[in-house]
Amino acid sequence: MTLIETLASARPGSALAQAMEKRAEILRLSEAAHDAVLLPRDPGGLSHGIRAALAARMARHNRSPALASHYDTLVARADEPATAPLADPDANVPDPRVAEIVRHADRLTVAPRDATRAHVDALRDVGVTDADIVRLAELAAFVNYQVRVLAGLKLLGEMR
């Protein structure tokens, strides 16, 4: 069972469960994307812990507590204690590089249209590589996709 199926909590035999069965390939591909974005073999300058903490933070910004909880579990598994506070949108981040990454992740989540070249330049100014900027954008796109899929499935599940 994929993460989306687990979090959607469709009752066996329900219309929602049947709809998800018809889209099993999309759910499988979403799960593969999850692993590629959150747990890549080469995480570059965004460790698995940072990725998971940012994903949890993004889920919280989107009021998706079940998804945030999933990512909190990945933070704990990463065993990178310094990354855990990043999952809290109210946390103070003293490291300038990480703080800029967090600001950009927040921006891509709550106001993506406001992201500009100047924001990308600010990431570069604190030592974030272009590859890591792309990785961060992929993470934000994926988590926000998950949030929207789960919200849509919830609405479908509520329909009679």
Tab-separated table of N, CA and C in Angstrom:
chain	number	residue	atom	x	y	z
A	1	MET	N	0.849	-1.175	0.000
A	1	MET	CA	0.000	0.000	0.000
A	1	MET	C	0.896	1.240	0.000
A	2	THR	N	0.529	2.218	-0.830
A	2	THR	CA	1.331	3.436	-0.922
A	2	THR	C	0.982	4.397	0.206
A	3	LEU	N	1.832	5.383	0.390
A	3	LEU	CA	1.590	6.400	1.416
A	3	LEU	C	0.257	7.102	1.179
A	4	ILE	N	-0.010	7.471	-0.050
A	4	ILE	CA	-1.263	8.174	-0.346
A	4	ILE	C	-2.453	7.285	-0.008
A	5	GLU	N	-2.394	6.009	-0.367
A	5	GLU	CA	-3.491	5.097	-0.031
A	5	GLU	C	-3.660	4.987	1.485
A	6	THR	N	-2.547	4.889	2.191
A	6	THR	CA	-2.601	4.778	3.644
A	6	THR	C	-3.236	6.018	4.260
A	7	LEU	N	-2.798	7.188	3.830
A	7	LEU	CA	-3.308	8.432	4.417
A	7	LEU	C	-4.733	8.749	3.976
A	8	ALA	N	-5.128	8.262	2.806
A	8	ALA	CA	-6.498	8.498	2.337
A	8	ALA	C	-7.507	7.681	3.142
A	9	SER	N	-7.067	6.587	3.736
A	9	SER	CA	-7.914	5.756	4.606
A	9	SER	C	-9.248	5.372	3.962
A	10	ALA	N	-9.178	4.908	2.728
A	10	ALA	CA	-10.415	4.497	2.050
A	10	ALA	C	-10.893	3.164	2.602
A	11	ARG	N	-12.187	3.088	2.867
A	11	ARG	CA	-12.769	1.822	3.330
A	11	ARG	C	-12.744	0.823	2.180
A	12	PRO	N	-12.340	-0.406	2.439
A	12	PRO	CA	-12.341	-1.422	1.376
A	12	PRO	C	-13.715	-1.516	0.715
A	13	GLY	N	-13.709	-1.532	-0.606
A	13	GLY	CA	-14.953	-1.641	-1.344
A	13	GLY	C	-15.675	-0.322	-1.571
A	14	SER	N	-15.208	0.751	-0.928
A	14	SER	CA	-15.864	2.056	-1.099
A	14	SER	C	-15.571	2.606	-2.493
A	15	ALA	N	-16.359	3.597	-2.886
A	15	ALA	CA	-16.144	4.244	-4.183
A	15	ALA	C	-14.731	4.828	-4.261
A	16	LEU	N	-14.266	5.374	-3.151
A	16	LEU	CA	-12.916	5.938	-3.131
A	16	LEU	C	-11.877	4.840	-3.337
A	17	ALA	N	-12.032	3.721	-2.651
A	17	ALA	CA	-11.087	2.605	-2.806
A	17	ALA	C	-11.093	2.104	-4.251
A	18	GLN	N	-12.251	2.029	-4.851
A	18	GLN	CA	-12.354	1.580	-6.240
A	18	GLN	C	-11.690	2.572	-7.185
A	19	ALA	N	-11.889	3.855	-6.936
A	19	ALA	CA	-11.260	4.881	-7.773
A	19	ALA	C	-9.740	4.800	-7.665
A	20	MET	N	-9.244	4.579	-6.462
A	20	MET	CA	-7.789	4.483	-6.283
A	20	MET	C	-7.251	3.216	-6.939
A	21	GLU	N	-8.006	2.138	-6.913
A	21	GLU	CA	-7.580	0.902	-7.579
A	21	GLU	C	-7.406	1.137	-9.077
A	22	LYS	N	-8.290	1.938	-9.664
A	22	LYS	CA	-8.212	2.237	-11.096
A	22	LYS	C	-7.008	3.107	-11.430
A	23	ARG	N	-6.471	3.755	-10.422
A	23	ARG	CA	-5.323	4.642	-10.629
A	23	ARG	C	-4.089	4.130	-9.894
A	24	ALA	N	-4.007	2.831	-9.784
A	24	ALA	CA	-2.911	2.209	-9.033
A	24	ALA	C	-1.545	2.587	-9.590
A	25	GLU	N	-1.439	2.716	-10.904
A	25	GLU	CA	-0.153	3.058	-11.511
A	25	GLU	C	0.276	4.473	-11.107
A	26	ILE	N	-0.668	5.398	-11.077
A	26	ILE	CA	-0.342	6.770	-10.662
A	26	ILE	C	0.110	6.778	-9.204
A	27	LEU	N	-0.568	6.002	-8.377
A	27	LEU	CA	-0.181	5.928	-6.962
A	27	LEU	C	1.199	5.295	-6.812
A	28	ARG	N	1.475	4.272	-7.613
A	28	ARG	CA	2.787	3.628	-7.570
A	28	ARG	C	3.880	4.615	-8.000
A	29	LEU	N	3.605	5.363	-9.052
A	29	LEU	CA	4.579	6.351	-9.520
A	29	LEU	C	4.767	7.474	-8.497
A	30	SER	N	3.698	7.841	-7.811
A	30	SER	CA	3.806	8.855	-6.749
A	30	SER	C	4.693	8.349	-5.621
A	31	GLU	N	4.566	7.075	-5.301
A	31	GLU	CA	5.402	6.482	-4.246
A	31	GLU	C	6.867	6.472	-4.673
A	32	ALA	N	7.111	6.146	-5.950
A	32	ALA	CA	8.489	6.163	-6.463
A	32	ALA	C	9.054	7.583	-6.426
A	33	ALA	N	8.221	8.569	-6.758
A	33	ALA	CA	8.667	9.963	-6.700
A	33	ALA	C	8.989	10.358	-5.262
A	34	HIS	N	8.168	9.902	-4.324
A	34	HIS	CA	8.426	10.151	-2.900
A	34	HIS	C	9.824	9.683	-2.535
A	35	ASP	N	10.133	8.455	-2.881
A	35	ASP	CA	11.440	7.899	-2.527
A	35	ASP	C	12.580	8.630	-3.229
A	36	ALA	N	12.363	9.000	-4.486
A	36	ALA	CA	13.411	9.700	-5.237
A	36	ALA	C	13.685	11.089	-4.672
A	37	VAL	N	12.639	11.775	-4.234
A	37	VAL	CA	12.789	13.148	-3.736
A	37	VAL	C	13.238	13.170	-2.274
A	38	LEU	N	12.719	12.251	-1.478
A	38	LEU	CA	13.011	12.268	-0.036
A	38	LEU	C	14.209	11.423	0.350
A	39	LEU	N	14.443	10.351	-0.365
A	39	LEU	CA	15.493	9.404	0.031
A	39	LEU	C	16.417	9.052	-1.131
A	40	PRO	N	16.915	10.046	-1.841
A	40	PRO	CA	17.771	9.727	-2.990
A	40	PRO	C	19.104	9.116	-2.548
A	41	ARG	N	19.685	8.343	-3.433
A	41	ARG	CA	21.009	7.767	-3.126
A	41	ARG	C	22.037	8.866	-2.924
A	42	ASP	N	21.951	9.908	-3.746
A	42	ASP	CA	22.865	11.045	-3.615
A	42	ASP	C	22.034	12.275	-3.258
A	43	PRO	N	21.963	12.602	-1.967
A	43	PRO	CA	21.127	13.740	-1.565
A	43	PRO	C	21.747	15.103	-1.841
A	44	GLY	N	22.999	15.118	-2.318
A	44	GLY	CA	23.648	16.402	-2.549
A	44	GLY	C	23.797	17.152	-1.238
A	45	GLY	N	23.544	18.442	-1.269
A	45	GLY	CA	23.671	19.275	-0.076
A	45	GLY	C	22.401	19.362	0.753
A	46	LEU	N	21.404	18.545	0.420
A	46	LEU	CA	20.166	18.500	1.197
A	46	LEU	C	20.022	17.082	1.731
A	47	SER	N	20.483	16.888	2.952
A	47	SER	CA	20.461	15.553	3.556
A	47	SER	C	19.046	15.008	3.641
A	48	HIS	N	18.948	13.720	3.873
A	48	HIS	CA	17.634	13.103	4.050
A	48	HIS	C	16.875	13.752	5.205
A	49	GLY	N	17.593	14.076	6.274
A	49	GLY	CA	16.948	14.713	7.427
A	49	GLY	C	16.408	16.093	7.104
A	50	ILE	N	17.193	16.892	6.399
A	50	ILE	CA	16.726	18.232	6.012
A	50	ILE	C	15.522	18.117	5.085
A	51	ARG	N	15.593	17.205	4.135
A	51	ARG	CA	14.476	17.017	3.202
A	51	ARG	C	13.205	16.649	3.966
A	52	ALA	N	13.319	15.694	4.884
A	52	ALA	CA	12.147	15.246	5.637
A	52	ALA	C	11.608	16.365	6.522
A	53	ALA	N	12.505	17.112	7.162
A	53	ALA	CA	12.056	18.211	8.025
A	53	ALA	C	11.365	19.297	7.212
A	54	LEU	N	11.922	19.625	6.055
A	54	LEU	CA	11.269	20.622	5.198
A	54	LEU	C	9.919	20.107	4.699
A	55	ALA	N	9.852	18.821	4.372
A	55	ALA	CA	8.581	18.239	3.918
A	55	ALA	C	7.537	18.302	5.037
A	56	ALA	N	7.944	18.004	6.261
A	56	ALA	CA	7.015	18.086	7.398
A	56	ALA	C	6.544	19.524	7.578
A	57	ARG	N	7.452	20.455	7.453
A	57	ARG	CA	7.125	21.879	7.582
A	57	ARG	C	6.124	22.292	6.498
A	58	MET	N	6.378	21.857	5.261
A	58	MET	CA	5.473	22.175	4.148
A	58	MET	C	4.086	21.588	4.409
A	59	ALA	N	4.047	20.358	4.895
A	59	ALA	CA	2.757	19.724	5.203
A	59	ALA	C	2.026	20.512	6.286
A	60	ARG	N	2.756	20.994	7.281
A	60	ARG	CA	2.123	21.797	8.343
A	60	ARG	C	1.588	23.118	7.790
A	61	HIS	N	2.365	23.750	6.914
A	61	HIS	CA	1.881	24.987	6.293
A	61	HIS	C	0.566	24.737	5.548
A	62	ASN	N	0.434	23.541	4.997
A	62	ASN	CA	-0.761	23.178	4.236
A	62	ASN	C	-1.835	22.511	5.091
A	63	ARG	N	-1.641	22.516	6.394
A	63	ARG	CA	-2.607	21.933	7.338
A	63	ARG	C	-2.918	20.474	7.012
A	64	SER	N	-1.836	19.718	6.824
A	64	SER	CA	-1.960	18.290	6.550
A	64	SER	C	-1.213	17.526	7.647
A	65	PRO	N	-1.832	17.395	8.827
A	65	PRO	CA	-1.129	16.795	9.964
A	65	PRO	C	-0.715	15.343	9.750
A	66	ALA	N	-1.504	14.563	9.040
A	66	ALA	CA	-1.131	13.162	8.820
A	66	ALA	C	0.125	13.075	7.951
A	67	LEU	N	0.199	13.912	6.927
A	67	LEU	CA	1.386	13.932	6.073
A	67	LEU	C	2.588	14.456	6.856
A	68	ALA	N	2.372	15.480	7.673
A	68	ALA	CA	3.459	16.003	8.512
A	68	ALA	C	3.975	14.922	9.453
A	69	SER	N	3.091	14.147	10.008
A	69	SER	CA	3.484	13.063	10.907
A	69	SER	C	4.343	12.034	10.176
A	70	HIS	N	3.959	11.711	8.950
A	70	HIS	CA	4.773	10.784	8.148
A	70	HIS	C	6.191	11.335	8.001
A	71	TYR	N	6.294	12.606	7.666
A	71	TYR	CA	7.617	13.193	7.467
A	71	TYR	C	8.381	13.338	8.774
A	72	ASP	N	7.677	13.565	9.877
A	72	ASP	CA	8.345	13.573	11.189
A	72	ASP	C	9.003	12.224	11.460
A	73	THR	N	8.335	11.161	11.051
A	73	THR	CA	8.914	9.817	11.213
A	73	THR	C	10.192	9.692	10.403
A	74	LEU	N	10.195	10.234	9.196
A	74	LEU	CA	11.417	10.186	8.378
A	74	LEU	C	12.532	11.033	8.999
A	75	VAL	N	12.163	12.149	9.620
A	75	VAL	CA	13.161	12.972	10.312
A	75	VAL	C	13.826	12.145	11.411
A	76	ALA	N	13.014	11.462	12.196
A	76	ALA	CA	13.547	10.642	13.294
A	76	ALA	C	14.438	9.527	12.761
A	77	ARG	N	14.018	8.893	11.673
A	77	ARG	CA	14.818	7.806	11.090
A	77	ARG	C	16.145	8.300	10.543
A	78	ALA	N	16.175	9.542	10.077
A	78	ALA	CA	17.403	10.095	9.505
A	78	ALA	C	18.483	10.254	10.565
A	79	ASP	N	18.073	10.321	11.825
A	79	ASP	CA	19.005	10.442	12.937
A	79	ASP	C	19.966	11.617	12.750
A	80	GLU	N	19.389	12.754	12.404
A	80	GLU	CA	20.130	14.009	12.274
A	80	GLU	C	19.453	15.009	13.212
A	81	PRO	N	19.782	14.971	14.511
A	81	PRO	CA	19.053	15.777	15.504
A	81	PRO	C	18.935	17.263	15.166
A	82	ALA	N	19.896	17.813	14.491
A	82	ALA	CA	19.856	19.244	14.184
A	82	ALA	C	18.746	19.584	13.191
A	83	THR	N	18.251	18.585	12.452
A	83	THR	CA	17.224	18.889	11.459
A	83	THR	C	15.815	18.891	12.042
A	84	ALA	N	15.581	18.211	13.147
A	84	ALA	CA	14.230	18.084	13.703
A	84	ALA	C	13.530	19.425	13.921
A	85	PRO	N	14.194	20.435	14.488
A	85	PRO	CA	13.491	21.713	14.703
A	85	PRO	C	13.018	22.383	13.409
A	86	LEU	N	13.626	22.050	12.283
A	86	LEU	CA	13.238	22.678	11.024
A	86	LEU	C	11.799	22.345	10.641
A	87	ALA	N	11.279	21.239	11.151
A	87	ALA	CA	9.909	20.828	10.824
A	87	ALA	C	8.868	21.757	11.443
A	88	ASP	N	9.263	22.546	12.414
A	88	ASP	CA	8.356	23.463	13.100
A	88	ASP	C	8.399	24.829	12.410
A	89	PRO	N	7.272	25.265	11.821
A	89	PRO	CA	7.272	26.569	11.134
A	89	PRO	C	7.642	27.757	12.025
A	90	ASP	N	7.560	27.598	13.340
A	90	ASP	CA	7.900	28.693	14.245
A	90	ASP	C	9.339	28.635	14.760
A	91	ALA	N	10.084	27.635	14.319
A	91	ALA	CA	11.449	27.449	14.826
A	91	ALA	C	12.383	28.540	14.321
A	92	ASN	N	13.326	28.919	15.178
A	92	ASN	CA	14.388	29.849	14.810
A	92	ASN	C	15.538	29.029	14.233
A	93	VAL	N	16.049	29.450	13.078
A	93	VAL	CA	17.128	28.718	12.415
A	93	VAL	C	18.368	29.608	12.398
A	94	PRO	N	19.361	29.298	13.250
A	94	PRO	CA	20.520	30.182	13.353
A	94	PRO	C	21.513	30.087	12.188
A	95	ASP	N	21.628	28.938	11.545
A	95	ASP	CA	22.584	28.765	10.450
A	95	ASP	C	22.085	29.522	9.213
A	96	PRO	N	22.872	30.480	8.689
A	96	PRO	CA	22.396	31.307	7.567
A	96	PRO	C	22.039	30.500	6.314
A	97	ARG	N	22.820	29.484	6.002
A	97	ARG	CA	22.540	28.661	4.820
A	97	ARG	C	21.208	27.930	4.983
A	98	VAL	N	21.058	27.278	6.106
A	98	VAL	CA	19.828	26.520	6.355
A	98	VAL	C	18.636	27.470	6.469
A	99	ALA	N	18.844	28.622	7.098
A	99	ALA	CA	17.755	29.597	7.231
A	99	ALA	C	17.262	30.057	5.861
A	100	GLU	N	18.168	30.266	4.929
A	100	GLU	CA	17.767	30.695	3.581
A	100	GLU	C	17.038	29.565	2.851
A	101	ILE	N	17.490	28.341	3.049
A	101	ILE	CA	16.808	27.181	2.461
A	101	ILE	C	15.381	27.088	3.012
A	102	VAL	N	15.248	27.258	4.319
A	102	VAL	CA	13.928	27.193	4.962
A	102	VAL	C	13.029	28.316	4.433
A	103	ARG	N	13.564	29.526	4.339
A	103	ARG	CA	12.768	30.653	3.827
A	103	ARG	C	12.258	30.353	2.411
A	104	HIS	N	13.154	29.797	1.590
A	104	HIS	CA	12.763	29.509	0.216
A	104	HIS	C	11.731	28.375	0.165
A	105	ALA	N	11.910	27.365	0.984
A	105	ALA	CA	10.936	26.265	1.039
A	105	ALA	C	9.575	26.805	1.469
A	106	ASP	N	9.564	27.672	2.469
A	106	ASP	CA	8.311	28.282	2.921
A	106	ASP	C	7.666	29.089	1.791
A	107	ARG	N	8.478	29.861	1.104
A	107	ARG	CA	7.969	30.694	0.010
A	107	ARG	C	7.360	29.819	-1.090
A	108	LEU	N	8.075	28.749	-1.461
A	108	LEU	CA	7.562	27.872	-2.511
A	108	LEU	C	6.268	27.179	-2.096
A	109	THR	N	6.057	27.075	-0.802
A	109	THR	CA	4.854	26.416	-0.290
A	109	THR	C	3.690	27.376	-0.136
A	110	VAL	N	3.921	28.524	0.466
A	110	VAL	CA	2.797	29.422	0.777
A	110	VAL	C	2.586	30.537	-0.253
A	111	ALA	N	3.607	30.894	-1.007
A	111	ALA	CA	3.470	31.974	-1.987
A	111	ALA	C	4.406	31.736	-3.174
A	112	PRO	N	4.212	30.641	-3.903
A	112	PRO	CA	5.166	30.290	-4.964
A	112	PRO	C	5.296	31.355	-6.049
A	113	ARG	N	4.249	32.092	-6.286
A	113	ARG	CA	4.323	33.145	-7.322
A	113	ARG	C	5.249	34.278	-6.925
A	114	ASP	N	5.539	34.375	-5.641
A	114	ASP	CA	6.414	35.444	-5.163
A	114	ASP	C	7.899	35.111	-5.320
A	115	ALA	N	8.214	33.868	-5.655
A	115	ALA	CA	9.626	33.478	-5.807
A	115	ALA	C	10.217	34.159	-7.044
A	116	THR	N	11.391	34.761	-6.849
A	116	THR	CA	12.046	35.499	-7.933
A	116	THR	C	13.495	35.044	-8.076
A	117	ARG	N	14.112	35.552	-9.110
A	117	ARG	CA	15.537	35.279	-9.332
A	117	ARG	C	16.366	35.772	-8.138
A	118	ALA	N	15.953	36.867	-7.531
A	118	ALA	CA	16.672	37.396	-6.367
A	118	ALA	C	16.684	36.367	-5.226
A	119	HIS	N	15.600	35.624	-5.076
A	119	HIS	CA	15.547	34.595	-4.030
A	119	HIS	C	16.511	33.448	-4.355
A	120	VAL	N	16.583	33.090	-5.620
A	120	VAL	CA	17.536	32.055	-6.043
A	120	VAL	C	18.956	32.561	-5.822
A	121	ASP	N	19.195	33.817	-6.147
A	121	ASP	CA	20.518	34.401	-5.919
A	121	ASP	C	20.871	34.406	-4.434
A	122	ALA	N	19.887	34.653	-3.578
A	122	ALA	CA	20.132	34.635	-2.126
A	122	ALA	C	20.555	33.240	-1.675
A	123	LEU	N	19.973	32.221	-2.269
A	123	LEU	CA	20.394	30.845	-1.957
A	123	LEU	C	21.841	30.635	-2.394
A	124	ARG	N	22.152	31.077	-3.580
A	124	ARG	CA	23.534	30.939	-4.085
A	124	ARG	C	24.517	31.701	-3.184
A	125	ASP	N	24.093	32.865	-2.717
A	125	ASP	CA	24.967	33.692	-1.885
A	125	ASP	C	25.366	33.004	-0.586
A	126	VAL	N	24.533	32.082	-0.095
A	126	VAL	CA	24.874	31.371	1.146
A	126	VAL	C	25.447	29.978	0.859
A	127	GLY	N	25.801	29.738	-0.418
A	127	GLY	CA	26.500	28.501	-0.753
A	127	GLY	C	25.644	27.344	-1.222
A	128	VAL	N	24.370	27.594	-1.506
A	128	VAL	CA	23.520	26.522	-2.029
A	128	VAL	C	23.819	26.383	-3.525
A	129	THR	N	24.132	25.177	-3.945
A	129	THR	CA	24.471	24.948	-5.356
A	129	THR	C	23.216	24.952	-6.222
A	130	ASP	N	23.423	25.144	-7.514
A	130	ASP	CA	22.283	25.109	-8.437
A	130	ASP	C	21.573	23.764	-8.371
A	131	ALA	N	22.326	22.678	-8.268
A	131	ALA	CA	21.707	21.352	-8.176
A	131	ALA	C	20.825	21.253	-6.931
A	132	ASP	N	21.282	21.828	-5.825
A	132	ASP	CA	20.474	21.789	-4.600
A	132	ASP	C	19.262	22.717	-4.678
A	133	ILE	N	19.370	23.796	-5.424
A	133	ILE	CA	18.215	24.673	-5.632
A	133	ILE	C	17.140	23.906	-6.409
A	134	VAL	N	17.564	23.148	-7.400
A	134	VAL	CA	16.623	22.316	-8.160
A	134	VAL	C	16.031	21.242	-7.249
A	135	ARG	N	16.870	20.612	-6.428
A	135	ARG	CA	16.379	19.588	-5.491
A	135	ARG	C	15.325	20.163	-4.541
A	136	LEU	N	15.565	21.372	-4.074
A	136	LEU	CA	14.618	22.029	-3.168
A	136	LEU	C	13.294	22.313	-3.883
A	137	ALA	N	13.370	22.772	-5.120
A	137	ALA	CA	12.157	23.027	-5.894
A	137	ALA	C	11.393	21.725	-6.142
A	138	GLU	N	12.114	20.657	-6.422
A	138	GLU	CA	11.465	19.349	-6.618
A	138	GLU	C	10.750	18.904	-5.344
A	139	LEU	N	11.409	19.085	-4.218
A	139	LEU	CA	10.811	18.703	-2.941
A	139	LEU	C	9.517	19.490	-2.698
A	140	ALA	N	9.574	20.797	-2.884
A	140	ALA	CA	8.391	21.629	-2.667
A	140	ALA	C	7.269	21.230	-3.623
A	141	ALA	N	7.602	21.015	-4.874
A	141	ALA	CA	6.580	20.619	-5.851
A	141	ALA	C	5.947	19.292	-5.463
A	142	PHE	N	6.766	18.348	-5.051
A	142	PHE	CA	6.239	17.025	-4.728
A	142	PHE	C	5.356	17.054	-3.485
A	143	VAL	N	5.817	17.676	-2.417
A	143	VAL	CA	5.026	17.694	-1.179
A	143	VAL	C	3.704	18.431	-1.413
A	144	ASN	N	3.747	19.527	-2.142
A	144	ASN	CA	2.512	20.257	-2.416
A	144	ASN	C	1.581	19.452	-3.324
A	145	TYR	N	2.131	18.658	-4.218
A	145	TYR	CA	1.331	17.716	-5.018
A	145	TYR	C	0.647	16.712	-4.095
A	146	GLN	N	1.409	16.132	-3.175
A	146	GLN	CA	0.829	15.157	-2.244
A	146	GLN	C	-0.327	15.765	-1.450
A	147	VAL	N	-0.117	16.957	-0.950
A	147	VAL	CA	-1.155	17.631	-0.159
A	147	VAL	C	-2.432	17.773	-0.988
A	148	ARG	N	-2.288	18.176	-2.235
A	148	ARG	CA	-3.463	18.387	-3.075
A	148	ARG	C	-4.143	17.068	-3.443
A	149	VAL	N	-3.372	16.035	-3.719
A	149	VAL	CA	-3.962	14.730	-4.010
A	149	VAL	C	-4.739	14.234	-2.793
A	150	LEU	N	-4.137	14.341	-1.623
A	150	LEU	CA	-4.822	13.885	-0.404
A	150	LEU	C	-6.084	14.699	-0.132
A	151	ALA	N	-6.032	15.996	-0.367
A	151	ALA	CA	-7.223	16.831	-0.165
A	151	ALA	C	-8.330	16.423	-1.141
A	152	GLY	N	-7.950	16.157	-2.386
A	152	GLY	CA	-8.930	15.725	-3.371
A	152	GLY	C	-9.539	14.386	-3.020
A	153	LEU	N	-8.702	13.452	-2.568
A	153	LEU	CA	-9.209	12.138	-2.173
A	153	LEU	C	-10.130	12.249	-0.964
A	154	LYS	N	-9.792	13.149	-0.058
A	154	LYS	CA	-10.657	13.348	1.108
A	154	LYS	C	-12.038	13.835	0.670
A	155	LEU	N	-12.056	14.786	-0.262
A	155	LEU	CA	-13.332	15.282	-0.760
A	155	LEU	C	-14.124	14.174	-1.462
A	156	LEU	N	-13.425	13.383	-2.277
A	156	LEU	CA	-14.112	12.266	-2.945
A	156	LEU	C	-14.679	11.274	-1.939
A	157	GLY	N	-13.922	11.032	-0.892
A	157	GLY	CA	-14.373	10.101	0.133
A	157	GLY	C	-15.576	10.605	0.900
A	158	GLU	N	-15.730	11.913	0.965
A	158	GLU	CA	-16.860	12.511	1.681
A	158	GLU	C	-18.119	12.573	0.829
A	159	MET	N	-17.958	12.409	-0.487
A	159	MET	CA	-19.119	12.468	-1.392
A	159	MET	C	-19.942	11.187	-1.229
A	160	ARG	N	-21.198	11.323	-1.354
A	160	ARG	CA	-22.092	10.149	-1.219
A	160	ARG	C	-22.550	9.702	-2.579
